[in-house]
CSV table of N, CA and C in Angstrom, one decimal:
chain,number,residue,atom,x,y,z
A,1,MET,N,-37.3,89.4,-126.4
A,1,MET,CA,-36.2,88.6,-125.8
A,1,MET,C,-34.9,89.1,-126.5
A,2,ASP,N,-34.0,89.7,-125.7
A,2,ASP,CA,-32.8,90.3,-126.3
A,2,ASP,C,-31.6,89.6,-125.7
A,3,THR,N,-31.2,88.6,-126.4
A,3,THR,CA,-30.1,87.8,-125.9
A,3,THR,C,-28.8,88.2,-126.6
A,4,ASP,N,-27.7,87.8,-126.1
A,4,ASP,CA,-26.4,88.1,-126.7
A,4,ASP,C,-26.3,87.6,-128.1
A,5,ALA,N,-26.9,86.4,-128.4
A,5,ALA,CA,-26.9,85.9,-129.8
A,5,ALA,C,-27.6,86.8,-130.7
A,6,THR,N,-28.8,87.3,-130.2
A,6,THR,CA,-29.5,88.3,-131.1
A,6,THR,C,-28.7,89.5,-131.4
A,7,LYS,N,-28.0,90.0,-130.4
A,7,LYS,CA,-27.2,91.2,-130.6
A,7,LYS,C,-26.1,91.0,-131.6
A,8,LEU,N,-25.5,89.8,-131.6
A,8,LEU,CA,-24.5,89.5,-132.5
A,8,LEU,C,-24.9,89.4,-134.0
A,9,ASN,N,-26.2,89.1,-134.2
A,9,ASN,CA,-26.7,89.0,-135.5
A,9,ASN,C,-27.3,90.3,-136.1
A,10,THR,N,-27.2,91.4,-135.3
A,10,THR,CA,-27.7,92.6,-135.8
A,10,THR,C,-26.8,93.2,-136.9
A,11,GLU,N,-27.4,93.9,-137.8
A,11,GLU,CA,-26.7,94.4,-138.9
A,11,GLU,C,-26.6,96.0,-138.7
A,12,PHE,N,-25.6,96.5,-139.2
A,12,PHE,CA,-25.4,98.0,-139.1
A,12,PHE,C,-26.4,98.6,-140.1
A,13,LEU,N,-27.3,99.5,-139.5
A,13,LEU,CA,-28.3,100.2,-140.3
A,13,LEU,C,-28.2,101.7,-140.1
A,14,VAL,N,-28.5,102.4,-141.2
A,14,VAL,CA,-28.6,103.8,-141.2
A,14,VAL,C,-30.0,104.2,-141.7
A,15,PHE,N,-30.8,104.8,-140.8
A,15,PHE,CA,-32.1,105.2,-141.2
A,15,PHE,C,-32.9,103.9,-141.7
A,16,GLY,N,-32.6,102.8,-141.1
A,16,GLY,CA,-33.3,101.5,-141.4
A,16,GLY,C,-32.7,100.8,-142.7
A,17,PHE,N,-31.7,101.4,-143.3
A,17,PHE,CA,-31.1,100.8,-144.5
A,17,PHE,C,-29.8,100.2,-144.2
A,18,SER,N,-29.5,99.0,-144.8
A,18,SER,CA,-28.1,98.4,-144.7
A,18,SER,C,-27.1,99.3,-145.4
A,19,ILE,N,-25.9,99.1,-145.1
A,19,ILE,CA,-24.8,99.9,-145.8
A,19,ILE,C,-24.8,99.6,-147.3
A,20,GLU,N,-25.2,98.4,-147.7
A,20,GLU,CA,-25.2,98.1,-149.2
A,20,GLU,C,-26.3,99.0,-149.8
A,21,LYS,N,-27.5,99.1,-149.2
A,21,LYS,CA,-28.5,99.9,-149.8
A,21,LYS,C,-28.2,101.4,-149.7
A,22,ILE,N,-27.5,101.8,-148.6
A,22,ILE,CA,-27.1,103.2,-148.6
A,22,ILE,C,-26.1,103.5,-149.7
A,23,THR,N,-25.2,102.5,-150.0
A,23,THR,CA,-24.3,102.7,-151.1
A,23,THR,C,-25.0,102.9,-152.4
A,24,ALA,N,-26.0,102.0,-152.7
A,24,ALA,CA,-26.7,102.1,-154.0
A,24,ALA,C,-27.5,103.4,-154.0
A,25,ILE,N,-28.1,103.8,-152.9
A,25,ILE,CA,-28.8,105.1,-152.9
A,25,ILE,C,-27.9,106.3,-153.1
A,26,TYR,N,-26.7,106.2,-152.4
A,26,TYR,CA,-25.7,107.3,-152.5
A,26,TYR,C,-25.3,107.4,-154.0
A,27,GLY,N,-25.0,106.2,-154.6
A,27,GLY,CA,-24.6,106.2,-156.0
A,27,GLY,C,-25.7,106.9,-156.9
A,28,GLY,N,-26.9,106.6,-156.7
A,28,GLY,CA,-28.0,107.2,-157.4
A,28,GLY,C,-28.1,108.7,-157.2
A,29,ILE,N,-27.8,109.2,-156.0
A,29,ILE,CA,-27.8,110.6,-155.7
A,29,ILE,C,-26.7,111.3,-156.4
A,30,LEU,N,-25.5,110.6,-156.4
A,30,LEU,CA,-24.3,111.2,-157.1
A,30,LEU,C,-24.6,111.3,-158.6
A,31,ILE,N,-25.2,110.3,-159.2
A,31,ILE,CA,-25.5,110.3,-160.6
A,31,ILE,C,-26.5,111.4,-160.9
A,32,PHE,N,-27.5,111.5,-160.1
A,32,PHE,CA,-28.5,112.6,-160.3
A,32,PHE,C,-27.9,114.0,-160.2
A,33,TRP,N,-27.1,114.1,-159.1
A,33,TRP,CA,-26.4,115.4,-158.9
A,33,TRP,C,-25.6,115.9,-160.1
A,34,GLY,N,-24.7,115.0,-160.5
A,34,GLY,CA,-23.9,115.3,-161.7
A,34,GLY,C,-24.6,115.7,-162.9
A,35,LEU,N,-25.7,114.9,-163.2
A,35,LEU,CA,-26.5,115.2,-164.4
A,35,LEU,C,-27.3,116.5,-164.2
A,36,ALA,N,-27.9,116.7,-163.0
A,36,ALA,CA,-28.7,117.9,-162.8
A,36,ALA,C,-27.8,119.2,-162.8
A,37,VAL,N,-26.7,119.1,-162.2
A,37,VAL,CA,-25.8,120.3,-162.2
A,37,VAL,C,-25.3,120.6,-163.6
A,38,THR,N,-25.0,119.6,-164.4
A,38,THR,CA,-24.5,119.8,-165.7
A,38,THR,C,-25.6,120.5,-166.6
A,39,PHE,N,-26.8,120.0,-166.5
A,39,PHE,CA,-27.9,120.6,-167.3
A,39,PHE,C,-28.4,121.9,-166.8
A,40,ILE,N,-28.5,122.1,-165.5
A,40,ILE,CA,-29.0,123.3,-164.9
A,40,ILE,C,-28.0,124.5,-165.2
A,41,SER,N,-26.7,124.1,-165.0
A,41,SER,CA,-25.7,125.2,-165.2
A,41,SER,C,-25.3,125.4,-166.7
A,42,GLY,N,-25.7,124.5,-167.5
A,42,GLY,CA,-25.4,124.6,-168.9
A,42,GLY,C,-23.9,124.4,-169.2
A,43,SER,N,-23.3,123.6,-168.3
A,43,SER,CA,-21.8,123.4,-168.4
A,43,SER,C,-21.5,122.5,-169.6
A,44,THR,N,-20.4,122.8,-170.3
A,44,THR,CA,-19.9,122.0,-171.3
A,44,THR,C,-18.7,121.2,-170.9
A,45,SER,N,-18.3,121.4,-169.7
A,45,SER,CA,-17.1,120.7,-169.2
A,45,SER,C,-17.4,119.3,-168.6
A,46,ILE,N,-16.5,118.4,-169.0
A,46,ILE,CA,-16.7,117.0,-168.5
A,46,ILE,C,-16.6,116.9,-167.0
A,47,THR,N,-15.9,117.9,-166.4
A,47,THR,CA,-15.7,117.9,-164.9
A,47,THR,C,-17.0,118.0,-164.1
A,48,SER,N,-18.0,118.6,-164.8
A,48,SER,CA,-19.3,118.7,-164.1
A,48,SER,C,-20.0,117.4,-163.9
A,49,TYR,N,-19.5,116.4,-164.6
A,49,TYR,CA,-20.0,115.0,-164.5
A,49,TYR,C,-19.3,114.2,-163.5
A,50,ILE,N,-18.3,114.8,-162.8
A,50,ILE,CA,-17.5,114.0,-161.8
A,50,ILE,C,-18.4,113.3,-160.8
A,51,PRO,N,-19.3,114.0,-160.2
A,51,PRO,CA,-20.2,113.2,-159.2
A,51,PRO,C,-20.8,112.0,-159.8
A,52,SER,N,-21.3,112.1,-161.1
A,52,SER,CA,-21.9,111.0,-161.8
A,52,SER,C,-20.9,109.9,-162.0
A,53,MET,N,-19.7,110.3,-162.4
A,53,MET,CA,-18.6,109.3,-162.6
A,53,MET,C,-18.3,108.5,-161.4
A,54,PHE,N,-18.4,109.1,-160.2
A,54,PHE,CA,-18.3,108.3,-159.0
A,54,PHE,C,-19.6,107.6,-158.6
A,55,GLY,N,-20.7,108.1,-159.0
A,55,GLY,CA,-22.0,107.5,-158.7
A,55,GLY,C,-22.2,106.1,-159.4
A,56,TRP,N,-21.8,106.0,-160.6
A,56,TRP,CA,-22.1,104.8,-161.3
A,56,TRP,C,-21.4,103.6,-160.6
A,57,PRO,N,-20.1,103.6,-160.3
A,57,PRO,CA,-19.6,102.4,-159.6
A,57,PRO,C,-20.2,102.2,-158.2
A,58,MET,N,-20.5,103.3,-157.5
A,58,MET,CA,-21.2,103.1,-156.2
A,58,MET,C,-22.5,102.4,-156.4
A,59,LEU,N,-23.3,102.8,-157.3
A,59,LEU,CA,-24.6,102.2,-157.5
A,59,LEU,C,-24.4,100.7,-157.9
A,60,PHE,N,-23.5,100.5,-158.8
A,60,PHE,CA,-23.2,99.1,-159.3
A,60,PHE,C,-22.7,98.2,-158.1
A,61,LEU,N,-21.8,98.7,-157.4
A,61,LEU,CA,-21.2,97.9,-156.3
A,61,LEU,C,-22.2,97.7,-155.2
A,62,GLY,N,-23.0,98.7,-154.9
A,62,GLY,CA,-24.1,98.6,-153.9
A,62,GLY,C,-25.1,97.5,-154.3
A,63,VAL,N,-25.5,97.5,-155.5
A,63,VAL,CA,-26.5,96.5,-156.0
A,63,VAL,C,-25.9,95.2,-156.0
A,64,MET,N,-24.6,95.1,-156.5
A,64,MET,CA,-23.9,93.8,-156.5
A,64,MET,C,-23.8,93.2,-155.1
A,65,ALA,N,-23.5,94.0,-154.1
A,65,ALA,CA,-23.4,93.6,-152.7
A,65,ALA,C,-24.7,93.1,-152.2
A,66,LEU,N,-25.8,93.7,-152.6
A,66,LEU,CA,-27.1,93.2,-152.3
A,66,LEU,C,-27.5,91.9,-153.0
A,67,LYS,N,-27.1,91.8,-154.2
A,67,LYS,CA,-27.5,90.6,-155.0
A,67,LYS,C,-26.5,89.4,-154.8
A,68,ALA,N,-25.3,89.7,-154.4
A,68,ALA,CA,-24.3,88.6,-154.2
A,68,ALA,C,-23.6,88.8,-152.9
A,69,PRO,N,-24.3,88.4,-151.8
A,69,PRO,CA,-23.8,88.6,-150.4
A,69,PRO,C,-22.5,87.9,-150.2
A,70,LYS,N,-22.2,86.8,-151.0
A,70,LYS,CA,-21.0,86.1,-150.9
A,70,LYS,C,-19.8,87.0,-151.1
A,71,TYR,N,-19.9,88.0,-151.9
A,71,TYR,CA,-18.8,89.0,-152.3
A,71,TYR,C,-19.0,90.3,-151.6
A,72,LYS,N,-19.9,90.4,-150.6
A,72,LYS,CA,-20.2,91.6,-149.9
A,72,LYS,C,-18.9,92.3,-149.3
A,73,LYS,N,-18.1,91.5,-148.7
A,73,LYS,CA,-16.9,92.1,-148.0
A,73,LYS,C,-16.0,92.8,-149.0
A,74,ILE,N,-15.6,92.1,-150.1
A,74,ILE,CA,-14.7,92.7,-151.0
A,74,ILE,C,-15.3,93.9,-151.7
A,75,LEU,N,-16.6,93.8,-152.1
A,75,LEU,CA,-17.3,94.9,-152.7
A,75,LEU,C,-17.4,96.1,-151.8
A,76,MET,N,-17.7,95.9,-150.5
A,76,MET,CA,-17.8,97.0,-149.6
A,76,MET,C,-16.4,97.6,-149.3
A,77,HIS,N,-15.3,96.9,-149.4
A,77,HIS,CA,-14.0,97.4,-149.2
A,77,HIS,C,-13.7,98.3,-150.4
A,78,ILE,N,-14.1,97.9,-151.6
A,78,ILE,CA,-13.9,98.8,-152.8
A,78,ILE,C,-14.7,100.0,-152.7
A,79,VAL,N,-15.9,99.9,-152.2
A,79,VAL,CA,-16.8,101.0,-152.0
A,79,VAL,C,-16.2,102.1,-151.0
A,80,VAL,N,-15.6,101.6,-149.9
A,80,VAL,CA,-15.1,102.6,-149.0
A,80,VAL,C,-13.9,103.3,-149.6
A,81,ILE,N,-13.1,102.7,-150.4
A,81,ILE,CA,-12.0,103.4,-151.1
A,81,ILE,C,-12.6,104.5,-152.1
A,82,ILE,N,-13.7,104.1,-152.8
A,82,ILE,CA,-14.3,105.1,-153.7
A,82,ILE,C,-14.9,106.3,-152.8
A,83,GLY,N,-15.5,105.9,-151.7
A,83,GLY,CA,-16.0,107.0,-150.8
A,83,GLY,C,-14.9,107.9,-150.3
A,84,LEU,N,-13.7,107.4,-150.0
A,84,LEU,CA,-12.6,108.2,-149.6
A,84,LEU,C,-12.1,109.1,-150.7
A,85,LEU,N,-12.1,108.5,-151.9
A,85,LEU,CA,-11.7,109.3,-153.1
A,85,LEU,C,-12.7,110.5,-153.3
A,86,ILE,N,-14.0,110.2,-153.1
A,86,ILE,CA,-15.0,111.2,-153.2
A,86,ILE,C,-14.7,112.4,-152.2
A,87,PHE,N,-14.4,112.0,-151.0
A,87,PHE,CA,-14.1,113.0,-150.0
A,87,PHE,C,-12.9,113.7,-150.4
A,88,LEU,N,-11.8,113.0,-150.8
A,88,LEU,CA,-10.6,113.7,-151.2
A,88,LEU,C,-10.8,114.7,-152.4
A,89,GLY,N,-11.6,114.3,-153.3
A,89,GLY,CA,-12.0,115.1,-154.4
A,89,GLY,C,-12.7,116.4,-154.0
A,90,GLY,N,-13.5,116.3,-153.0
A,90,GLY,CA,-14.2,117.4,-152.5
A,90,GLY,C,-13.3,118.4,-151.7
A,91,LEU,N,-12.2,117.9,-151.3
A,91,LEU,CA,-11.2,118.8,-150.6
A,91,LEU,C,-10.7,119.9,-151.5
A,92,ASP,N,-10.9,119.8,-152.8
A,92,ASP,CA,-10.5,120.8,-153.7
A,92,ASP,C,-11.2,122.2,-153.4
A,93,VAL,N,-12.4,122.1,-152.8
A,93,VAL,CA,-13.0,123.3,-152.4
A,93,VAL,C,-12.2,124.2,-151.5
A,94,ILE,N,-11.3,123.5,-150.7
A,94,ILE,CA,-10.4,124.3,-149.8
A,94,ILE,C,-9.4,125.0,-150.6
A,95,ARG,N,-8.9,124.5,-151.7
A,95,ARG,CA,-8.0,125.2,-152.6
A,95,ARG,C,-8.7,126.4,-153.1
A,96,ASN,N,-10.0,126.3,-153.5
A,96,ASN,CA,-10.7,127.5,-153.9
A,96,ASN,C,-10.8,128.6,-152.9
A,97,VAL,N,-11.0,128.2,-151.6
A,97,VAL,CA,-11.1,129.1,-150.5
A,97,VAL,C,-9.7,129.8,-150.4
A,98,MET,N,-8.7,129.1,-150.4
A,98,MET,CA,-7.3,129.6,-150.2
A,98,MET,C,-6.9,130.6,-151.3
A,99,SER,N,-7.3,130.2,-152.5
A,99,SER,CA,-6.9,131.1,-153.7
A,99,SER,C,-7.9,132.2,-153.9
A,100,GLY,N,-9.0,132.2,-153.2
A,100,GLY,CA,-10.0,133.3,-153.4
A,100,GLY,C,-10.9,133.2,-154.6
A,101,THR,N,-10.9,132.0,-155.1
A,101,THR,CA,-11.8,131.7,-156.3
A,101,THR,C,-13.1,130.9,-155.9
A,102,LEU,N,-13.5,131.0,-154.7
A,102,LEU,CA,-14.6,130.2,-154.2
A,102,LEU,C,-15.9,130.5,-155.0
A,103,GLY,N,-16.2,131.7,-155.2
A,103,GLY,CA,-17.4,132.1,-155.8
A,103,GLY,C,-17.4,132.2,-157.3
A,104,ASP,N,-16.3,131.9,-158.0
A,104,ASP,CA,-16.2,132.1,-159.4
A,104,ASP,C,-17.2,131.2,-160.2
A,105,ASN,N,-17.3,130.0,-159.7
A,105,ASN,CA,-18.2,129.1,-160.4
A,105,ASN,C,-19.1,128.4,-159.3
A,106,PRO,N,-20.2,129.0,-159.0
A,106,PRO,CA,-21.0,128.5,-157.8
A,106,PRO,C,-21.5,127.0,-158.0
A,107,TRP,N,-21.7,126.6,-159.2
A,107,TRP,CA,-22.1,125.2,-159.4
A,107,TRP,C,-20.9,124.2,-159.1
A,108,ALA,N,-19.7,124.6,-159.5
A,108,ALA,CA,-18.6,123.8,-159.2
A,108,ALA,C,-18.3,123.7,-157.7
A,109,THR,N,-18.5,124.9,-157.0
A,109,THR,CA,-18.3,125.0,-155.6
A,109,THR,C,-19.3,124.1,-154.9
A,110,ALA,N,-20.6,124.2,-155.3
A,110,ALA,CA,-21.6,123.4,-154.7
A,110,ALA,C,-21.3,121.9,-154.9
A,111,SER,N,-20.8,121.5,-156.1
A,111,SER,CA,-20.5,120.1,-156.3
A,111,SER,C,-19.3,119.6,-155.4
A,112,LYS,N,-18.3,120.4,-155.3
A,112,LYS,CA,-17.2,120.1,-154.5
A,112,LYS,C,-17.5,120.0,-153.0
A,113,THR,N,-18.4,120.9,-152.6
A,113,THR,CA,-18.8,120.9,-151.2
A,113,THR,C,-19.6,119.7,-150.9
A,114,MET,N,-20.5,119.4,-151.9
A,114,MET,CA,-21.4,118.2,-151.7
A,114,MET,C,-20.5,116.9,-151.6
A,115,LEU,N,-19.5,116.8,-152.5
A,115,LEU,CA,-18.6,115.7,-152.5
A,115,LEU,C,-17.8,115.6,-151.2
A,116,LEU,N,-17.4,116.7,-150.7
A,116,LEU,CA,-16.6,116.8,-149.4
A,116,LEU,C,-17.5,116.3,-148.3
A,117,VAL,N,-18.6,116.9,-148.1
A,117,VAL,CA,-19.5,116.5,-147.0
A,117,VAL,C,-20.1,115.1,-147.1
A,118,THR,N,-20.6,114.8,-148.2
A,118,THR,CA,-21.2,113.4,-148.3
A,118,THR,C,-20.2,112.3,-148.4
A,119,GLY,N,-19.0,112.6,-149.0
A,119,GLY,CA,-17.9,111.6,-149.0
A,119,GLY,C,-17.4,111.4,-147.6
A,120,ALA,N,-17.3,112.4,-146.8
A,120,ALA,CA,-16.8,112.2,-145.4
A,120,ALA,C,-17.9,111.4,-144.6
A,121,TYR,N,-19.1,111.8,-144.7
A,121,TYR,CA,-20.2,111.1,-144.0
A,121,TYR,C,-20.3,109.7,-144.4
A,122,PHE,N,-20.3,109.4,-145.7
A,122,PHE,CA,-20.3,108.0,-146.2
A,122,PHE,C,-19.1,107.2,-145.7
A,123,SER,N,-18.0,107.8,-145.8
A,123,SER,CA,-16.8,107.1,-145.3
A,123,SER,C,-16.9,106.7,-143.8
A,124,VAL,N,-17.4,107.6,-143.0
A,124,VAL,CA,-17.6,107.4,-141.6
A,124,VAL,C,-18.6,106.2,-141.4
A,125,LEU,N,-19.7,106.2,-142.2
A,125,LEU,CA,-20.6,105.2,-142.1
A,125,LEU,C,-20.0,103.8,-142.4
A,126,CYS,N,-19.2,103.8,-143.5
A,126,CYS,CA,-18.5,102.5,-143.9
A,126,CYS,C,-17.6,102.1,-142.8
A,127,ILE,N,-16.8,103.0,-142.2
A,127,ILE,CA,-15.9,102.6,-141.1
A,127,ILE,C,-16.7,102.1,-139.9
A,128,LYS,N,-17.8,102.7,-139.6
A,128,LYS,CA,-18.6,102.2,-138.4
A,128,LYS,C,-19.1,100.8,-138.7
A,129,SER,N,-19.5,100.6,-140.0
A,129,SER,CA,-20.0,99.3,-140.4
A,129,SER,C,-18.9,98.2,-140.3
A,130,PHE,N,-17.7,98.6,-140.7
A,130,PHE,CA,-16.5,97.7,-140.6
A,130,PHE,C,-16.2,97.4,-139.1
A,131,ILE,N,-16.3,98.4,-138.3
A,131,ILE,CA,-16.0,98.2,-136.8
A,131,ILE,C,-17.0,97.2,-136.2
A,132,LEU,N,-18.3,97.5,-136.6
A,132,LEU,CA,-19.3,96.6,-136.0
A,132,LEU,C,-19.1,95.2,-136.5
A,133,SER,N,-18.8,95.0,-137.8
A,133,SER,CA,-18.5,93.6,-138.3
A,133,SER,C,-17.3,93.0,-137.6
A,134,LEU,N,-16.3,93.8,-137.3
A,134,LEU,CA,-15.2,93.2,-136.5
A,134,LEU,C,-15.6,92.8,-135.1
A,135,ILE,N,-16.4,93.5,-134.5
A,135,ILE,CA,-16.9,93.2,-133.2
A,135,ILE,C,-17.7,91.9,-133.2
A,136,HIS,N,-18.6,91.8,-134.2
A,136,HIS,CA,-19.4,90.6,-134.4
A,136,HIS,C,-18.5,89.4,-134.7
A,137,ILE,N,-17.5,89.5,-135.5
A,137,ILE,CA,-16.6,88.4,-135.9
A,137,ILE,C,-15.9,87.9,-134.6
A,138,SER,N,-15.4,88.9,-133.8
A,138,SER,CA,-14.5,88.5,-132.7
A,138,SER,C,-15.3,88.0,-131.5
A,139,GLU,N,-16.5,88.5,-131.3
A,139,GLU,CA,-17.3,88.1,-130.1
A,139,GLU,C,-17.5,86.6,-129.9
A,140,PRO,N,-18.0,85.9,-130.9
A,140,PRO,CA,-18.2,84.5,-130.7
A,140,PRO,C,-17.0,83.6,-130.4
A,141,THR,N,-15.8,84.1,-130.8
A,141,THR,CA,-14.6,83.3,-130.7
A,141,THR,C,-13.7,83.8,-129.6
A,142,ARG,N,-14.0,84.9,-128.9
A,142,ARG,CA,-13.1,85.4,-127.9
A,142,ARG,C,-13.0,84.5,-126.7
A,143,ARG,N,-11.8,84.5,-126.1
A,143,ARG,CA,-11.6,83.8,-124.9
A,143,ARG,C,-11.4,84.6,-123.7
A,144,ARG,N,-11.1,85.9,-123.9
A,144,ARG,CA,-10.9,86.8,-122.8
A,144,ARG,C,-12.1,87.7,-122.7
A,145,GLY,N,-12.1,88.5,-121.7
A,145,GLY,CA,-13.3,89.3,-121.3
A,145,GLY,C,-13.5,90.5,-122.3
A,146,ILE,N,-12.6,90.8,-123.2
A,146,ILE,CA,-12.8,91.8,-124.1
A,146,ILE,C,-12.3,91.4,-125.5
A,147,SER,N,-13.0,91.7,-126.5
A,147,SER,CA,-12.6,91.3,-127.9
A,147,SER,C,-11.5,92.3,-128.4
A,148,TYR,N,-10.7,91.8,-129.3
A,148,TYR,CA,-9.6,92.6,-129.9
A,148,TYR,C,-10.2,93.9,-130.5
A,149,ALA,N,-11.3,93.8,-131.3
A,149,ALA,CA,-11.9,95.0,-131.9
A,149,ALA,C,-12.3,96.0,-130.9
A,150,VAL,N,-12.9,95.6,-129.8
A,150,VAL,CA,-13.4,96.5,-128.8
A,150,VAL,C,-12.1,97.1,-128.1
A,151,PHE,N,-11.1,96.3,-127.9
A,151,PHE,CA,-9.9,96.8,-127.3
A,151,PHE,C,-9.3,97.9,-128.1
A,152,CYS,N,-9.3,97.7,-129.5
A,152,CYS,CA,-8.7,98.7,-130.3
A,152,CYS,C,-9.5,100.0,-130.3
A,153,LEU,N,-10.7,100.0,-130.0
A,153,LEU,CA,-11.6,101.2,-130.0
A,153,LEU,C,-11.4,102.0,-128.7
A,154,LYS,N,-10.9,101.4,-127.6
A,154,LYS,CA,-10.7,102.1,-126.4
A,154,LYS,C,-9.5,103.0,-126.3
């Protein structure tokens, strides 16, 4: 039985996981990546820990959003800002391409590329989640044939 009320209560899922769980998983992946790259490459630079530095707040905020749904909206808004910062940090790989220093440090290049790609994908997922929540918020209260959120998407 697939009613409109059932559709309105659906949650945005990625591979069967809520965006809060995806956030916690992504945070764990970032932490692992930063630690692994640092130890595998033998780096002594603190910059090799940058993915881990972004991963800890992502993990913490994802878990907090799962444990305290009352604060989910504000926590997830903070998360998307961090996701955008991750993406913007990854853009540094473009500077390496332009200056011709792309291959000088393959581990740094791999980390920047990972931050660029995963930060962009994660930010897109967050935005999709926000759009879906806007549609769900506006649908029950709309008086016209189209909700404001859907109108903005057209």
